[in-house]
């Protein structure tokens, strides 16, 4: 636990965190949450691009009903690589470890996270886990899909153990970061900052951290068991020696369904920040968003069985899991109404992050509603394990989380690097991301309706038209993402200097200069007002934070 | 939905929606009901997402900032509080309605009707095998009669597979070591693709098959033609010998066995492993040495065996739990029951994992059957066959199939010999509903729809 932040005298000008030290070592050995956040951002963006390359390989293979560019085993490894990379190396850590790391202390008025060394350790644990996972993938590869369903994972001729060890280690990184965020939120809030005034991004990072800390050990257990089963033939999931093949699915989804909320909750936090900033008004209901965040975090633990309606579970269980899933949907719906209502009578300035907000709103509502459809048991029987499910979770994961990630990258880019990106290219890329996305994944709903099962290398020719459409969309989406990231990369070096608060937000993180000084605030601020109070001018908010 | 429309209009609306959503034909009796819920849910979903999106766009346009953004007092609330509660409650009510309809349909999907015809489905990497109660079997093609509910009892010999027939809107995982159930009823003859929906290895995507729905009369002729004709779904895979021959024709014991009729096993037990175990034990020849009713034979009886204390030849005793029973199948000479000769061969590699589990379940089910006494003083390899007990009766070596005569005994049409009868395309030589079958008891049965399994009289 670090000591209470010492108050710096206001005359003391501190250089920003990027300029204060230089050299590789000053980055690799830093304990500054901002630098660690930037390193995480670079790492997860790299993982996102790698996962995208694997996705393109998969989509390209699916252009024709039989072999296009690779054989069946390579294809199976490729979709496993895509799933493992995107889920554990990108989506789970993406927003919390990069933007969460960077912004949580700034939004709480703190100088750093509660455990700066643990934070650095989390980064190196992530790197180690990523290296082992990719090492295992390159050495032998595994073909089980990211779900590692037993007993197939017990008997697959490919080598699952290194990949499982890698994911196990990545889980430790999640837990380290989760503990750090929880402790920081409880202990490091600035004077006057009550829970009911905390920024919503902090609420969602907090909810996410609770899920990470509670659920990740269950994933570790499931993966350890399946790894031992594979390596030593223990037979935990093998019925021939008394094991239970369905048990794995229960344990796995007990983590992996809440993990869906690990992936989407931070995105919801980003969207809440973006919509209030660009509408320049208070969220239409702060309480609704905060309460529904905790509601999702809690009820999300009770819905895992909806992945298993055709696994032979009893009809009673299926009924309970079905109705629980409906409750999660209600919490998400409350959020959607709140965001939309926030636009009403606002002073709306349209910038790139707001374009991503629209993409998010439509894609998340449609993806979420198809989730409700999937939780309707009799319909799930036809849809489960088909492209309908693939489309549904890509609407949530790509349409929701990735869109929110890109929104965050644009929204906080001036905060992190003190530069402005090119709005015109930014908006163009955001629109192209939306169109490419819809073109990629909307046909997959129809493929699922037709009965195209997922993880198919070869498929009956009647599915080809929609597959070609989807592959075309995937290439467009890839181009749009590259345009968006390229635009930011160019701005990193050549962008115009940004003022401290380019969006005229009232968010606490914008009270300091952009980029922030090493210790965030010249003096510990007093945050006894709402970060969404647009009845104050910027100067009034600044003065109020500085008073004591 | 569309209940207020006339039947033809309703059918037209149904067809329009089906084509718009790219849904496959509605070939099972449940499919159209499921699709109606599908239309309801998806239309609402699309409308909801579009409305939210358009509302957001409209507000952005209407409330776009003109000039400099100014600080100002908080705008009035978006809507009165009762409106928010109404919206939330209405949405929750809608979700609950979907859940209710979906759940009732799900229960219908999961509970087969009482008069179903059973077909055993064994999945393995990467093919489907179908075994009929009367000993027929086929690979990749499941032949069923129209107009009758078909209950498929699924298991797997290796990893998890999933039996998926898009045209029927059904899917059910096939799990190793246990049986799961699905059912469907087809009304028109035709062919419907079977896909595997759970990733099962590199051949996952070519693990395909078909359901061939036949007119009841055609089905009866297919049954009569015997199991020799197999249809391999154009995958270039060699068909394996049908299950009925696994035991090997050289064994004197019954290579196949007629499953006990429903009277012997109450309906509640039909799905469990005991029934599978009885079939496996008969097929594998276990019952040539072990009895189920307590009679001493070449091997110890299974009646009352489970959890009893078994005296070993070494003088020790061991409790006959699952571990001991499994060990005795795989390594029989490890712990020899006192009083019996070590003649049993190892079944390691001969018994598939689910069969082992099923036989253990069978032995467990016989725990309370009286009859386990002290083993005979001497091995008694020439003991007479077990008397026809209630359970043992089904395993007496009898002629394989009671379908001995089908009148009129016409040869099958050539197309059927190739295993692909074009259903409904040929004139049916047999009038439906007049198939006469002579059972082994000499009685004649008239079977309107198929499944002619006459009772064997003792």
PDB file of C-alpha atoms in Angstrom, chain B residues 15-245:
ATOM      1  CA  UNK B  15     -43.056 -19.292 -46.715  1.00  0.00           C
ATOM      2  CA  UNK B  16     -42.100 -15.633 -47.205  1.00  0.00           C
ATOM      3  CA  UNK B  17     -40.494 -15.396 -43.782  1.00  0.00           C
ATOM      4  CA  UNK B  18     -38.798 -18.752 -44.188  1.00  0.00           C
ATOM      5  CA  UNK B  19     -37.161 -17.702 -47.438  1.00  0.00           C
ATOM      6  CA  UNK B  20     -36.208 -14.257 -46.133  1.00  0.00           C
ATOM      7  CA  UNK B  21     -34.448 -15.842 -43.191  1.00  0.00           C
ATOM      8  CA  UNK B  22     -32.809 -18.551 -45.343  1.00  0.00           C
ATOM      9  CA  UNK B  23     -34.352 -21.285 -43.223  1.00  0.00           C
ATOM     10  CA  UNK B  24     -34.299 -24.836 -44.595  1.00  0.00           C
ATOM     11  CA  UNK B  25     -37.549 -26.678 -45.402  1.00  0.00           C
ATOM     12  CA  UNK B  26     -39.824 -27.467 -42.497  1.00  0.00           C
ATOM     13  CA  UNK B  27     -39.715 -31.222 -42.752  1.00  0.00           C
ATOM     14  CA  UNK B  28     -40.576 -32.337 -39.251  1.00  0.00           C
ATOM     15  CA  UNK B  29     -43.881 -31.942 -37.480  1.00  0.00           C
ATOM     16  CA  UNK B  30     -42.315 -29.517 -34.973  1.00  0.00           C
ATOM     17  CA  UNK B  31     -40.424 -27.338 -37.454  1.00  0.00           C
ATOM     18  CA  UNK B  32     -43.133 -24.875 -38.414  1.00  0.00           C
ATOM     19  CA  UNK B  33     -44.119 -24.145 -34.797  1.00  0.00           C
ATOM     20  CA  UNK B  34     -40.478 -23.455 -33.949  1.00  0.00           C
ATOM     21  CA  UNK B  35     -40.128 -21.230 -36.994  1.00  0.00           C
ATOM     22  CA  UNK B  36     -43.152 -19.163 -36.014  1.00  0.00           C
ATOM     23  CA  UNK B  37     -41.488 -18.310 -32.712  1.00  0.00           C
ATOM     24  CA  UNK B  38     -38.307 -17.612 -34.694  1.00  0.00           C
ATOM     25  CA  UNK B  39     -40.135 -15.065 -36.892  1.00  0.00           C
ATOM     26  CA  UNK B  40     -41.628 -13.382 -33.826  1.00  0.00           C
ATOM     27  CA  UNK B  41     -38.302 -13.136 -31.995  1.00  0.00           C
ATOM     28  CA  UNK B  42     -36.188 -12.059 -34.964  1.00  0.00           C
ATOM     29  CA  UNK B  43     -38.682  -9.468 -36.238  1.00  0.00           C
ATOM     30  CA  UNK B  44     -38.832  -7.904 -32.780  1.00  0.00           C
ATOM     31  CA  UNK B  45     -35.040  -7.993 -32.533  1.00  0.00           C
ATOM     32  CA  UNK B  46     -34.520  -6.321 -35.890  1.00  0.00           C
ATOM     33  CA  UNK B  47     -37.203  -3.728 -35.183  1.00  0.00           C
ATOM     34  CA  UNK B  48     -35.791  -2.981 -31.720  1.00  0.00           C
ATOM     35  CA  UNK B  49     -32.220  -2.510 -32.917  1.00  0.00           C
ATOM     36  CA  UNK B  50     -33.297  -0.380 -35.855  1.00  0.00           C
ATOM     37  CA  UNK B  51     -35.573   1.798 -33.716  1.00  0.00           C
ATOM     38  CA  UNK B  52     -32.864   2.458 -31.136  1.00  0.00           C
ATOM     39  CA  UNK B  53     -30.360   3.239 -33.883  1.00  0.00           C
ATOM     40  CA  UNK B  54     -32.713   5.580 -35.747  1.00  0.00           C
ATOM     41  CA  UNK B  55     -33.803   7.352 -32.570  1.00  0.00           C
ATOM     42  CA  UNK B  56     -30.166   7.976 -31.666  1.00  0.00           C
ATOM     43  CA  UNK B  57     -29.424   9.319 -35.156  1.00  0.00           C
ATOM     44  CA  UNK B  58     -32.501  11.573 -35.068  1.00  0.00           C
ATOM     45  CA  UNK B  59     -31.540  13.041 -31.720  1.00  0.00           C
ATOM     46  CA  UNK B  60     -27.975  13.622 -32.819  1.00  0.00           C
ATOM     47  CA  UNK B  61     -29.277  15.562 -35.777  1.00  0.00           C
ATOM     48  CA  UNK B  62     -31.851  17.479 -33.748  1.00  0.00           C
ATOM     49  CA  UNK B  63     -29.632  18.332 -30.799  1.00  0.00           C
ATOM     50  CA  UNK B  64     -26.369  18.882 -32.660  1.00  0.00           C
ATOM     51  CA  UNK B  65     -24.340  21.674 -31.110  1.00  0.00           C
ATOM     52  CA  UNK B  66     -24.597  24.951 -32.964  1.00  0.00           C
ATOM     53  CA  UNK B  67     -21.533  27.048 -32.316  1.00  0.00           C
ATOM     54  CA  UNK B  68     -19.702  26.977 -29.036  1.00  0.00           C
ATOM     55  CA  UNK B  69     -20.731  24.416 -26.412  1.00  0.00           C
ATOM     56  CA  UNK B  70     -21.989  26.301 -23.380  1.00  0.00           C
ATOM     57  CA  UNK B  71     -22.429  25.392 -19.772  1.00  0.00           C
ATOM     58  CA  UNK B  72     -26.079  25.405 -18.840  1.00  0.00           C
ATOM     59  CA  UNK B  73     -28.360  24.000 -16.238  1.00  0.00           C
ATOM     60  CA  UNK B  74     -29.273  20.357 -16.512  1.00  0.00           C
ATOM     61  CA  UNK B  75     -31.835  19.659 -19.230  1.00  0.00           C
ATOM     62  CA  UNK B  76     -35.201  18.302 -18.188  1.00  0.00           C
ATOM     63  CA  UNK B  77     -35.376  14.563 -17.652  1.00  0.00           C
ATOM     64  CA  UNK B  78     -35.744  12.537 -20.802  1.00  0.00           C
ATOM     65  CA  UNK B  79     -38.972  10.924 -19.797  1.00  0.00           C
ATOM     66  CA  UNK B  80     -41.244  10.625 -16.770  1.00  0.00           C
ATOM     67  CA  UNK B  81     -40.175   7.885 -14.356  1.00  0.00           C
ATOM     68  CA  UNK B  82     -43.283   5.801 -14.949  1.00  0.00           C
ATOM     69  CA  UNK B  83     -42.341   5.575 -18.606  1.00  0.00           C
ATOM     70  CA  UNK B  84     -38.972   4.045 -17.773  1.00  0.00           C
ATOM     71  CA  UNK B  85     -40.563   1.499 -15.480  1.00  0.00           C
ATOM     72  CA  UNK B  86     -43.173   0.685 -18.096  1.00  0.00           C
ATOM     73  CA  UNK B  87     -40.474   0.210 -20.737  1.00  0.00           C
ATOM     74  CA  UNK B  88     -38.434  -2.035 -18.466  1.00  0.00           C
ATOM     75  CA  UNK B  89     -41.427  -4.082 -17.355  1.00  0.00           C
ATOM     76  CA  UNK B  90     -42.734  -4.367 -20.906  1.00  0.00           C
ATOM     77  CA  UNK B  91     -39.390  -5.596 -22.161  1.00  0.00           C
ATOM     78  CA  UNK B  92     -39.054  -8.061 -19.322  1.00  0.00           C
ATOM     79  CA  UNK B  93     -42.593  -9.260 -20.048  1.00  0.00           C
ATOM     80  CA  UNK B  94     -41.677  -9.763 -23.692  1.00  0.00           C
ATOM     81  CA  UNK B  95     -38.539 -11.715 -22.790  1.00  0.00           C
ATOM     82  CA  UNK B  96     -40.507 -13.836 -20.342  1.00  0.00           C
ATOM     83  CA  UNK B  97     -43.120 -14.544 -23.025  1.00  0.00           C
ATOM     84  CA  UNK B  98     -40.371 -15.767 -25.375  1.00  0.00           C
ATOM     85  CA  UNK B  99     -38.951 -17.822 -22.598  1.00  0.00           C
ATOM     86  CA  UNK B 100     -42.333 -19.369 -21.794  1.00  0.00           C
ATOM     87  CA  UNK B 101     -43.145 -20.306 -25.396  1.00  0.00           C
ATOM     88  CA  UNK B 102     -39.584 -21.444 -26.007  1.00  0.00           C
ATOM     89  CA  UNK B 103     -39.531 -23.521 -22.874  1.00  0.00           C
ATOM     90  CA  UNK B 104     -42.801 -25.273 -23.672  1.00  0.00           C
ATOM     91  CA  UNK B 105     -41.520 -26.064 -27.151  1.00  0.00           C
ATOM     92  CA  UNK B 106     -38.227 -27.244 -25.707  1.00  0.00           C
ATOM     93  CA  UNK B 107     -40.026 -29.669 -23.418  1.00  0.00           C
ATOM     94  CA  UNK B 108     -41.959 -30.932 -26.429  1.00  0.00           C
ATOM     95  CA  UNK B 109     -38.681 -31.380 -28.297  1.00  0.00           C
ATOM     96  CA  UNK B 110     -37.134 -33.288 -25.437  1.00  0.00           C
ATOM     97  CA  UNK B 111     -39.984 -35.655 -24.534  1.00  0.00           C
ATOM     98  CA  UNK B 112     -40.642 -38.266 -27.204  1.00  0.00           C
ATOM     99  CA  UNK B 113     -44.229 -39.453 -27.678  1.00  0.00           C
ATOM    100  CA  UNK B 114     -45.134 -42.844 -26.249  1.00  0.00           C
ATOM    101  CA  UNK B 115     -45.539 -44.632 -29.561  1.00  0.00           C
ATOM    102  CA  UNK B 116     -42.102 -43.780 -30.936  1.00  0.00           C
ATOM    103  CA  UNK B 117     -39.990 -46.117 -32.941  1.00  0.00           C
ATOM    104  CA  UNK B 118     -36.535 -46.428 -31.411  1.00  0.00           C
ATOM    105  CA  UNK B 119     -33.322 -46.160 -33.373  1.00  0.00           C
ATOM    106  CA  UNK B 120     -29.941 -46.389 -31.716  1.00  0.00           C
ATOM    107  CA  UNK B 121     -27.399 -43.951 -33.088  1.00  0.00           C
ATOM    108  CA  UNK B 122     -23.711 -44.448 -32.479  1.00  0.00           C
ATOM    109  CA  UNK B 123     -21.421 -41.614 -33.445  1.00  0.00           C
ATOM    110  CA  UNK B 124     -17.727 -42.105 -33.929  1.00  0.00           C
ATOM    111  CA  UNK B 125     -14.947 -40.222 -35.650  1.00  0.00           C
ATOM    112  CA  UNK B 126     -16.272 -39.596 -38.313  1.00  0.00           C
ATOM    113  CA  UNK B 127     -19.439 -41.444 -39.135  1.00  0.00           C
ATOM    114  CA  UNK B 128     -22.933 -42.153 -37.988  1.00  0.00           C
ATOM    115  CA  UNK B 129     -24.213 -45.659 -37.385  1.00  0.00           C
ATOM    116  CA  UNK B 130     -27.841 -46.470 -36.965  1.00  0.00           C
ATOM    117  CA  UNK B 131     -29.012 -49.676 -35.302  1.00  0.00           C
ATOM    118  CA  UNK B 132     -32.639 -50.735 -35.274  1.00  0.00           C
ATOM    119  CA  UNK B 133     -34.233 -52.681 -32.470  1.00  0.00           C
ATOM    120  CA  UNK B 134     -34.673 -55.736 -34.637  1.00  0.00           C
ATOM    121  CA  UNK B 135     -31.054 -56.026 -35.550  1.00  0.00           C
ATOM    122  CA  UNK B 136     -30.892 -54.032 -38.749  1.00  0.00           C
ATOM    123  CA  UNK B 137     -28.192 -51.479 -38.985  1.00  0.00           C
ATOM    124  CA  UNK B 138     -26.871 -48.976 -41.435  1.00  0.00           C
ATOM    125  CA  UNK B 139     -24.052 -46.517 -41.792  1.00  0.00           C
ATOM    126  CA  UNK B 140     -24.620 -42.857 -42.666  1.00  0.00           C
ATOM    127  CA  UNK B 141     -28.247 -43.349 -43.756  1.00  0.00           C
ATOM    128  CA  UNK B 142     -31.046 -43.500 -41.269  1.00  0.00           C
ATOM    129  CA  UNK B 143     -34.181 -45.005 -42.778  1.00  0.00           C
ATOM    130  CA  UNK B 144     -37.391 -44.065 -41.046  1.00  0.00           C
ATOM    131  CA  UNK B 145     -41.054 -44.420 -41.848  1.00  0.00           C
ATOM    132  CA  UNK B 146     -43.133 -41.295 -42.325  1.00  0.00           C
ATOM    133  CA  UNK B 147     -46.019 -40.505 -40.038  1.00  0.00           C
ATOM    134  CA  UNK B 148     -44.507 -42.041 -36.961  1.00  0.00           C
ATOM    135  CA  UNK B 149     -42.413 -40.427 -34.210  1.00  0.00           C
ATOM    136  CA  UNK B 150     -38.838 -41.654 -34.292  1.00  0.00           C
ATOM    137  CA  UNK B 151     -36.878 -41.639 -31.080  1.00  0.00           C
ATOM    138  CA  UNK B 152     -33.118 -41.616 -31.589  1.00  0.00           C
ATOM    139  CA  UNK B 153     -31.011 -42.825 -28.688  1.00  0.00           C
ATOM    140  CA  UNK B 154     -27.583 -41.354 -29.167  1.00  0.00           C
ATOM    141  CA  UNK B 155     -24.219 -42.333 -27.859  1.00  0.00           C
ATOM    142  CA  UNK B 156     -20.662 -41.894 -28.972  1.00  0.00           C
ATOM    143  CA  UNK B 157     -17.748 -44.266 -29.129  1.00  0.00           C
ATOM    144  CA  UNK B 158     -15.053 -41.631 -28.719  1.00  0.00           C
ATOM    145  CA  UNK B 159     -15.550 -37.872 -28.285  1.00  0.00           C
ATOM    146  CA  UNK B 160     -18.643 -35.694 -28.186  1.00  0.00           C
ATOM    147  CA  UNK B 161     -20.550 -35.382 -31.437  1.00  0.00           C
ATOM    148  CA  UNK B 162     -23.850 -33.691 -32.117  1.00  0.00           C
ATOM    149  CA  UNK B 163     -26.672 -35.068 -34.236  1.00  0.00           C
ATOM    150  CA  UNK B 164     -28.044 -32.153 -36.233  1.00  0.00           C
ATOM    151  CA  UNK B 165     -30.777 -32.285 -38.855  1.00  0.00           C
ATOM    152  CA  UNK B 166     -31.413 -28.696 -40.016  1.00  0.00           C
ATOM    153  CA  UNK B 167     -34.603 -29.669 -41.850  1.00  0.00           C
ATOM    154  CA  UNK B 168     -36.067 -30.977 -38.600  1.00  0.00           C
ATOM    155  CA  UNK B 169     -34.727 -28.140 -36.364  1.00  0.00           C
ATOM    156  CA  UNK B 170     -33.329 -30.739 -33.974  1.00  0.00           C
ATOM    157  CA  UNK B 171     -29.883 -31.162 -32.527  1.00  0.00           C
ATOM    158  CA  UNK B 172     -28.663 -33.363 -29.715  1.00  0.00           C
ATOM    159  CA  UNK B 173     -25.173 -34.073 -28.449  1.00  0.00           C
ATOM    160  CA  UNK B 174     -23.985 -37.670 -28.581  1.00  0.00           C
ATOM    161  CA  UNK B 175     -21.879 -38.307 -25.503  1.00  0.00           C
ATOM    162  CA  UNK B 176     -19.512 -41.162 -24.782  1.00  0.00           C
ATOM    163  CA  UNK B 177     -20.627 -43.333 -21.904  1.00  0.00           C
ATOM    164  CA  UNK B 178     -24.242 -42.255 -21.789  1.00  0.00           C
ATOM    165  CA  UNK B 179     -27.346 -42.070 -23.868  1.00  0.00           C
ATOM    166  CA  UNK B 180     -29.175 -38.939 -24.880  1.00  0.00           C
ATOM    167  CA  UNK B 181     -32.500 -38.770 -26.631  1.00  0.00           C
ATOM    168  CA  UNK B 182     -34.019 -36.768 -29.433  1.00  0.00           C
ATOM    169  CA  UNK B 183     -37.096 -37.355 -31.525  1.00  0.00           C
ATOM    170  CA  UNK B 184     -38.734 -36.251 -34.725  1.00  0.00           C
ATOM    171  CA  UNK B 185     -41.586 -37.164 -36.971  1.00  0.00           C
ATOM    172  CA  UNK B 186     -41.474 -36.723 -40.723  1.00  0.00           C
ATOM    173  CA  UNK B 187     -44.659 -36.336 -42.655  1.00  0.00           C
ATOM    174  CA  UNK B 188     -43.438 -36.570 -46.259  1.00  0.00           C
ATOM    175  CA  UNK B 189     -40.974 -38.999 -47.814  1.00  0.00           C
ATOM    176  CA  UNK B 190     -37.663 -37.387 -48.637  1.00  0.00           C
ATOM    177  CA  UNK B 191     -33.994 -37.127 -47.803  1.00  0.00           C
ATOM    178  CA  UNK B 192     -32.612 -34.810 -45.130  1.00  0.00           C
ATOM    179  CA  UNK B 193     -28.991 -34.074 -44.342  1.00  0.00           C
ATOM    180  CA  UNK B 194     -27.467 -35.039 -41.007  1.00  0.00           C
ATOM    181  CA  UNK B 195     -24.536 -32.906 -39.860  1.00  0.00           C
ATOM    182  CA  UNK B 196     -22.217 -33.189 -36.901  1.00  0.00           C
ATOM    183  CA  UNK B 197     -22.426 -29.948 -34.936  1.00  0.00           C
ATOM    184  CA  UNK B 198     -19.831 -30.486 -32.204  1.00  0.00           C
ATOM    185  CA  UNK B 199     -16.192 -30.178 -33.211  1.00  0.00           C
ATOM    186  CA  UNK B 200     -14.739 -33.699 -33.145  1.00  0.00           C
ATOM    187  CA  UNK B 201     -11.444 -33.534 -35.031  1.00  0.00           C
ATOM    188  CA  UNK B 202     -10.172 -33.102 -38.558  1.00  0.00           C
ATOM    189  CA  UNK B 203     -13.053 -35.031 -40.123  1.00  0.00           C
ATOM    190  CA  UNK B 204     -15.705 -33.018 -38.294  1.00  0.00           C
ATOM    191  CA  UNK B 205     -16.992 -31.261 -41.362  1.00  0.00           C
ATOM    192  CA  UNK B 206     -17.352 -34.418 -43.450  1.00  0.00           C
ATOM    193  CA  UNK B 207     -19.135 -36.354 -40.730  1.00  0.00           C
ATOM    194  CA  UNK B 208     -22.366 -36.186 -42.607  1.00  0.00           C
ATOM    195  CA  UNK B 209     -25.246 -38.529 -43.124  1.00  0.00           C
ATOM    196  CA  UNK B 210     -28.836 -38.495 -44.157  1.00  0.00           C
ATOM    197  CA  UNK B 211     -32.253 -39.311 -42.875  1.00  0.00           C
ATOM    198  CA  UNK B 212     -34.225 -41.125 -45.558  1.00  0.00           C
ATOM    199  CA  UNK B 213     -37.914 -40.903 -44.794  1.00  0.00           C
ATOM    200  CA  UNK B 214     -39.815 -43.703 -46.504  1.00  0.00           C
ATOM    201  CA  UNK B 215     -43.428 -44.444 -46.986  1.00  0.00           C
ATOM    202  CA  UNK B 216     -44.398 -47.000 -44.327  1.00  0.00           C
ATOM    203  CA  UNK B 217     -44.718 -49.662 -46.985  1.00  0.00           C
ATOM    204  CA  UNK B 218     -41.323 -48.869 -48.475  1.00  0.00           C
ATOM    205  CA  UNK B 219     -39.900 -48.869 -45.010  1.00  0.00           C
ATOM    206  CA  UNK B 220     -41.286 -52.310 -44.299  1.00  0.00           C
ATOM    207  CA  UNK B 221     -39.731 -53.591 -47.502  1.00  0.00           C
ATOM    208  CA  UNK B 222     -36.422 -52.011 -46.583  1.00  0.00           C
ATOM    209  CA  UNK B 223     -36.580 -53.735 -43.218  1.00  0.00           C
ATOM    210  CA  UNK B 224     -37.377 -57.027 -44.846  1.00  0.00           C
ATOM    211  CA  UNK B 225     -34.526 -56.712 -47.299  1.00  0.00           C
ATOM    212  CA  UNK B 226     -32.108 -57.089 -44.428  1.00  0.00           C
ATOM    213  CA  UNK B 227     -29.259 -55.085 -43.191  1.00  0.00           C
ATOM    214  CA  UNK B 228     -26.834 -56.017 -45.916  1.00  0.00           C
ATOM    215  CA  UNK B 229     -27.492 -52.880 -47.864  1.00  0.00           C
ATOM    216  CA  UNK B 230     -25.730 -49.917 -46.541  1.00  0.00           C
ATOM    217  CA  UNK B 231     -25.615 -46.512 -47.923  1.00  0.00           C
ATOM    218  CA  UNK B 232     -22.449 -44.602 -47.523  1.00  0.00           C
ATOM    219  CA  UNK B 233     -22.961 -40.898 -47.708  1.00  0.00           C
ATOM    220  CA  UNK B 234     -20.675 -39.904 -50.561  1.00  0.00           C
ATOM    221  CA  UNK B 235     -17.640 -39.328 -48.401  1.00  0.00           C
ATOM    222  CA  UNK B 236     -15.426 -42.018 -49.769  1.00  0.00           C
ATOM    223  CA  UNK B 237     -15.360 -43.781 -46.435  1.00  0.00           C
ATOM    224  CA  UNK B 238     -15.532 -47.506 -46.107  1.00  0.00           C
ATOM    225  CA  UNK B 239     -18.488 -48.647 -44.107  1.00  0.00           C
ATOM    226  CA  UNK B 240     -17.655 -50.570 -40.997  1.00  0.00           C
ATOM    227  CA  UNK B 241     -19.310 -53.878 -40.352  1.00  0.00           C
ATOM    228  CA  UNK B 242     -22.658 -53.239 -38.793  1.00  0.00           C
ATOM    229  CA  UNK B 243     -22.922 -53.461 -35.073  1.00  0.00           C
ATOM    230  CA  UNK B 244     -24.760 -56.739 -35.273  1.00  0.00           C
ATOM    231  CA  UNK B 245     -21.640 -58.467 -36.546  1.00  0.00           C
TER     232      UNK B 245
END
